[in-house]
Amino acid sequence: MTTQQLTATNALVTGASRGLGRGIATALHQAGAHVIGVARDASSLDDLQAELGDRFTPVAADATDPTTVGQLMDAYRPRILALVAGARPLSRPLHQHTWETFSANWEVDVKQTFHWIREALMRPLEPGSVVIAMSSGAAVRGSALSGGYAGAKATIRFTAGYAQDESDRAGLGIRFLSVLPQLTPATELGATAVAAYAARAGLDVATYLSQLGPTLSPETAGKAFVELATDAQLAGSFMLTAGGLAPAP
Ligand SMILES: NC(=O)c1ccc[n+]([C@@H]2O[C@H](COP(=O)([O-])OP(=O)(O)OC[C@H]3O[C@@H](n4cnc5c(N)ncnc54)[C@H](OP(=O)(O)O)[C@@H]3O)[C@@H](O)[C@H]2O)c1
């Protein structure tokens, strides 16, 4: 799929209403795709539709609901599936979590990834399609103030790898990729985590951020997803920083 080929392409983005997902939906739209944006908050999606116009279809729905997943796959048959939706973890040390807060990212991030990937394999999506799942740099480094977040994100990376194996074994021609972004204060989720890690280190946010380096923006995430969607040679897992994509260790 080249950038030009995106003009006749349906791209479905979960978590499109704000943050990195909004940047990814916008970039795919700018590259010519018809973007179907899924999130629960209808008003944020309507705002995005007002901004993007015709080739953006807002769908206010829970991306973890298997019925919704099946219906949207039937209705839109996407060639690009960007699985970005994620819960905001409670930023507290381990012992201050309950099981419910500890497992929140399993119930949203992992669950939606599982349902959409399962549908992509079972249908299957057309050869040449691509599924890009949002993991996190925390999958490599851990995330001591986020309960089960890092483990959930590691499972998402594994799940994309397992799906690629099934696609290859069945000759489906679908690429399954995962992306591991650095922590960024440019989104609500990231800003909450940055504030918690800065406080734990006894630093103010500005000093903590200066140690993180250049900030990853939603626009850079969008550019990276367009690159992954259009370059058929790209496979596996990728770190994502303000400088762009690099193969994950
Ligand atoms: N920001 C970072 O530093 C960072 C770093 C590494 C990885 N990530 C990952 O990148 C992804 C996006 O993060 P972000 O920072 O952009 O977060 P964000 O600003 O909090 O946005 C999260 C998005 O997910 C949607 N969402 C949450 N639960 C949903 C559900 N059940 N069904 C449908 N949509 C749902 C939200 O919309 P509604 O609330 O309207 O449903 C929103 O659009 C997440 O998977 C996150 O873990 C972020």
Coordinates of C-alpha atoms and ligand atoms in Angstrom, one line a residue:
M1 CA 0.0 0.0 0.0
T2 CA 1.5 3.3 -1.0
T3 CA 0.4 6.7 0.2
Q4 CA -1.5 7.2 -3.1
Q5 CA -3.3 3.9 -2.6
L6 CA -4.8 5.2 0.7
T7 CA -7.3 7.2 -1.3
A8 CA -9.6 4.1 -1.7
T9 CA -8.8 2.7 1.7
N10 CA -10.9 2.3 4.9
A11 CA -8.8 2.9 8.0
L12 CA -10.4 2.2 11.4
V13 CA -8.8 3.8 14.4
T14 CA -9.8 3.0 18.0
G15 CA -9.1 5.7 20.5
A16 CA -9.5 8.3 17.8
S17 CA -11.1 11.0 19.9
R18 CA -8.0 12.5 21.6
G19 CA -4.3 12.1 22.2
L20 CA -2.1 9.9 20.0
G21 CA -5.2 8.2 18.4
R22 CA -6.5 11.6 17.3
G23 CA -3.1 12.4 15.7
I24 CA -3.1 9.0 14.0
A25 CA -6.7 9.4 12.6
T26 CA -5.8 12.9 11.4
A27 CA -2.6 11.7 9.6
L28 CA -4.4 8.7 7.9
H29 CA -7.1 11.1 6.8
Q30 CA -4.6 13.6 5.4
A31 CA -3.0 10.7 3.5
G32 CA -6.3 10.2 1.7
A33 CA -7.9 7.3 3.7
H34 CA -11.6 7.2 4.7
V35 CA -11.1 7.1 8.5
I36 CA -13.6 5.4 10.9
G37 CA -12.9 6.8 14.3
V38 CA -14.0 4.8 17.4
A39 CA -14.2 6.1 21.0
R40 CA -16.9 6.3 23.7
D41 CA -17.2 10.1 23.8
A42 CA -19.4 11.2 20.9
S43 CA -18.8 14.9 21.3
S44 CA -15.0 14.7 20.9
L45 CA -15.5 12.5 17.8
D46 CA -18.0 15.1 16.4
D47 CA -15.4 17.8 17.0
L48 CA -12.9 15.8 15.0
Q49 CA -15.4 15.2 12.2
A50 CA -16.1 19.0 12.1
E51 CA -12.3 19.4 11.7
L52 CA -11.7 16.7 9.1
G53 CA -14.9 16.7 7.1
D54 CA -16.4 14.1 4.8
R55 CA -13.9 11.2 4.9
F56 CA -14.2 10.8 8.7
T57 CA -16.9 8.7 10.2
P58 CA -17.3 8.9 13.9
V59 CA -18.5 5.9 15.8
A60 CA -19.3 6.4 19.5
A61 CA -18.8 2.9 20.9
D62 CA -16.8 0.7 23.4
A63 CA -13.9 -0.8 21.4
T64 CA -13.7 -3.7 23.8
D65 CA -17.2 -4.9 23.0
P66 CA -17.0 -8.0 20.7
T67 CA -20.4 -7.3 19.1
T68 CA -19.3 -3.8 18.2
V69 CA -16.1 -5.2 16.8
G70 CA -17.9 -7.7 14.6
Q71 CA -20.4 -5.1 13.4
L72 CA -17.8 -2.5 12.5
M73 CA -15.6 -5.1 10.7
D74 CA -18.7 -6.3 8.7
A75 CA -19.7 -2.7 7.9
Y76 CA -16.3 -1.2 6.9
R77 CA -13.9 -4.1 6.1
P78 CA -10.8 -1.9 6.9
R79 CA -7.5 -2.4 5.2
I80 CA -5.8 -0.5 8.0
L81 CA -6.7 -1.2 11.6
A82 CA -5.0 1.0 14.2
L83 CA -5.7 -0.3 17.7
V84 CA -4.9 2.7 19.9
A85 CA -7.6 2.9 22.6
G86 CA -6.3 2.5 26.1
A87 CA -7.4 3.1 29.7
R88 CA -5.7 5.8 31.8
P89 CA -3.9 3.8 34.5
L90 CA -4.1 4.9 38.1
S91 CA -0.7 6.3 38.9
R92 CA 0.1 4.8 42.3
P93 CA 2.7 2.4 43.7
L94 CA 1.9 -1.3 43.6
H95 CA 0.5 -1.7 47.1
Q96 CA -1.9 1.2 46.6
H97 CA -3.7 -0.6 43.8
T98 CA -6.8 -2.8 44.0
W99 CA -7.1 -5.7 41.6
E100 CA -9.6 -3.7 39.6
T101 CA -7.2 -0.7 39.2
F102 CA -4.2 -3.0 38.6
S103 CA -6.0 -4.9 35.8
A104 CA -7.6 -1.9 34.1
N105 CA -5.4 -1.9 31.1
W106 CA -6.0 -5.7 30.7
E107 CA -9.7 -5.1 30.6
V108 CA -9.4 -2.3 27.9
D109 CA -6.1 -2.3 26.0
V110 CA -5.5 -6.1 25.9
K111 CA -9.2 -7.0 25.5
Q112 CA -9.8 -4.7 22.6
T113 CA -6.5 -5.8 20.9
F114 CA -7.6 -9.5 21.3
H115 CA -11.1 -9.0 19.9
W116 CA -10.0 -6.9 16.8
I117 CA -7.0 -9.1 16.0
R118 CA -9.2 -12.2 16.3
E119 CA -11.7 -10.8 13.9
A120 CA -8.9 -9.7 11.5
L121 CA -7.6 -13.3 11.3
M122 CA -11.0 -15.0 11.4
R123 CA -12.6 -12.9 8.6
P124 CA -9.8 -12.7 7.3
L125 CA -9.0 -9.1 6.2
E126 CA -7.9 -8.8 2.6
P127 CA -4.3 -9.6 1.7
G128 CA -2.2 -6.5 2.0
S129 CA -4.1 -5.3 5.0
V130 CA -2.2 -4.1 8.1
V131 CA -3.1 -4.2 11.8
I132 CA -1.1 -1.9 14.1
A133 CA -1.5 -2.4 17.8
M134 CA -0.4 0.2 20.4
S135 CA 1.9 -1.2 23.0
S136 CA 4.3 1.1 25.0
G137 CA 7.9 1.6 25.8
A138 CA 6.8 0.4 29.3
A139 CA 6.6 -3.1 27.8
V140 CA 10.4 -3.0 27.7
R141 CA 11.2 -0.9 30.7
G142 CA 8.4 -1.5 33.1
S143 CA 6.2 1.1 34.7
A144 CA 6.3 0.9 38.5
L145 CA 3.5 3.4 39.1
S146 CA 0.9 2.0 36.7
G147 CA -0.2 -1.4 38.2
G148 CA -0.5 -4.0 35.4
Y149 CA 0.0 -1.5 32.6
A150 CA 3.5 -2.6 31.4
G151 CA 2.5 -6.3 31.5
A152 CA -0.7 -5.5 29.5
K153 CA 1.3 -3.6 26.9
A154 CA 3.9 -6.5 26.7
T155 CA 1.0 -8.9 26.1
I156 CA -0.2 -6.6 23.2
R157 CA 3.2 -6.8 21.6
F158 CA 3.2 -10.6 22.0
T159 CA -0.4 -10.8 20.6
A160 CA 0.6 -9.0 17.4
G161 CA 3.5 -11.3 17.0
Y162 CA 1.3 -14.4 17.5
A163 CA -1.1 -13.0 14.9
Q164 CA 1.7 -12.4 12.4
D165 CA 2.7 -16.1 12.9
E166 CA -0.9 -17.2 12.2
S167 CA -1.2 -14.9 9.2
D168 CA 2.1 -16.3 7.7
R169 CA 1.1 -20.0 8.4
A170 CA -2.3 -19.5 6.6
G171 CA -0.8 -17.4 3.8
L172 CA -3.2 -14.5 4.6
G173 CA -0.8 -11.7 3.6
I174 CA -1.9 -9.5 6.6
R175 CA 0.8 -7.6 8.5
F176 CA 0.5 -7.4 12.3
L177 CA 2.7 -4.7 13.8
S178 CA 3.1 -3.2 17.3
V179 CA 4.3 0.2 18.3
L180 CA 6.0 1.1 21.6
P181 CA 5.9 4.9 22.2
Q182 CA 8.0 6.7 24.7
L183 CA 6.2 8.5 27.6
T184 CA 4.8 11.8 26.4
P185 CA 3.2 14.6 28.3
A186 CA 1.3 15.6 25.1
T187 CA -1.7 13.6 26.0
E188 CA -4.0 13.3 29.1
L189 CA -2.8 9.8 29.8
G190 CA 0.9 10.7 29.5
A191 CA 0.6 14.0 31.4
T192 CA -0.9 12.2 34.4
A193 CA 2.0 9.6 34.4
V194 CA 4.7 12.3 34.0
A195 CA 3.3 14.2 37.0
A196 CA 3.3 11.0 39.1
Y197 CA 6.9 10.0 38.1
A198 CA 8.2 13.5 38.7
A199 CA 6.6 13.6 42.2
R200 CA 8.1 10.2 43.0
A201 CA 11.6 11.4 41.9
G202 CA 11.2 14.6 44.0
L203 CA 11.4 16.7 40.8
D204 CA 9.2 19.3 39.3
V205 CA 7.5 18.4 36.0
A206 CA 9.8 20.6 33.9
T207 CA 13.0 19.1 35.4
Y208 CA 11.6 15.6 35.0
L209 CA 10.7 16.3 31.4
S210 CA 14.1 17.7 30.5
Q211 CA 15.5 14.3 31.4
L212 CA 13.0 12.5 29.1
G213 CA 14.3 14.4 26.0
P214 CA 12.2 15.8 23.1
T215 CA 8.5 15.3 23.4
L216 CA 6.6 12.8 21.2
S217 CA 3.6 14.6 19.6
P218 CA 0.4 13.1 18.2
E219 CA 1.5 14.4 14.8
T220 CA 4.7 12.4 15.0
A221 CA 2.7 9.3 16.0
G222 CA 0.4 9.9 13.1
K223 CA 3.3 10.2 10.6
A224 CA 4.7 6.9 12.0
F225 CA 1.4 5.0 11.6
V226 CA 1.1 6.3 8.0
E227 CA 4.7 5.0 7.3
L228 CA 3.9 1.6 8.9
A229 CA 0.6 1.3 6.9
T230 CA 2.2 2.2 3.5
D231 CA 5.6 0.5 3.6
A232 CA 4.9 -3.2 3.1
Q233 CA 8.5 -4.0 4.0
L234 CA 8.1 -3.0 7.6
A235 CA 7.4 -5.9 10.0
G236 CA 7.5 -6.6 13.8
S237 CA 7.7 -4.1 16.7
F238 CA 8.9 -0.5 16.7
M239 CA 10.0 1.9 19.4
L240 CA 8.5 5.4 18.7
T241 CA 10.1 8.6 20.0
A242 CA 10.0 12.2 18.9
G243 CA 12.7 11.2 16.3
G244 CA 10.3 8.6 14.7
L245 CA 10.3 4.8 14.5
A246 CA 13.2 2.4 15.2
P247 CA 13.1 -1.4 15.5
A248 CA 12.2 -2.5 19.1
P249 CA 14.8 -4.6 21.0
Ligands
LIG1 N1 0.8 9.1 26.2 C1 1.8 8.3 26.5 O1 2.8 8.7 27.1 C2 1.8 6.9 25.9 C3 3.0 6.2 25.9 C4 3.0 4.9 25.4 C5 1.8 4.3 25.0 N2 0.7 5.0 25.0 C6 -0.6 4.3 24.5 O2 -1.1 5.0 23.4 C7 -2.5 4.9 23.4 C8 -3.2 6.3 23.4 O3 -2.8 7.0 24.6 P1 -3.0 8.5 24.8 O4 -1.9 9.0 25.6 O5 -3.3 9.2 23.5 O6 -4.3 8.4 25.8 P2 -5.6 9.3 25.9 O7 -5.3 10.7 25.5 O8 -6.2 9.0 27.3 O9 -6.6 8.7 24.8 C9 -7.1 7.4 25.0 C10 -8.1 7.2 23.8 O10 -8.7 5.9 24.0 C11 -10.1 6.0 24.0 N3 -10.7 4.9 24.8 C12 -10.4 4.5 26.0 N4 -11.2 3.4 26.4 C13 -11.9 3.1 25.3 C14 -12.9 2.1 25.1 N5 -13.2 1.2 26.0 N6 -13.4 2.1 23.8 C15 -13.1 3.0 22.9 N7 -12.2 4.0 23.1 C16 -11.6 4.0 24.3 C17 -10.4 7.3 24.6 O11 -11.7 7.8 24.2 P3 -13.0 7.7 25.1 O12 -12.6 8.0 26.5 O13 -13.9 8.8 24.5 O14 -13.5 6.3 24.9 C18 -9.3 8.1 23.9 O15 -9.7 8.4 22.5 C19 -2.9 4.1 24.7 O16 -3.1 2.8 24.3 C20 -1.7 4.3 25.6 O17 -1.5 3.3 26.5 C21 0.6 6.3 25.5

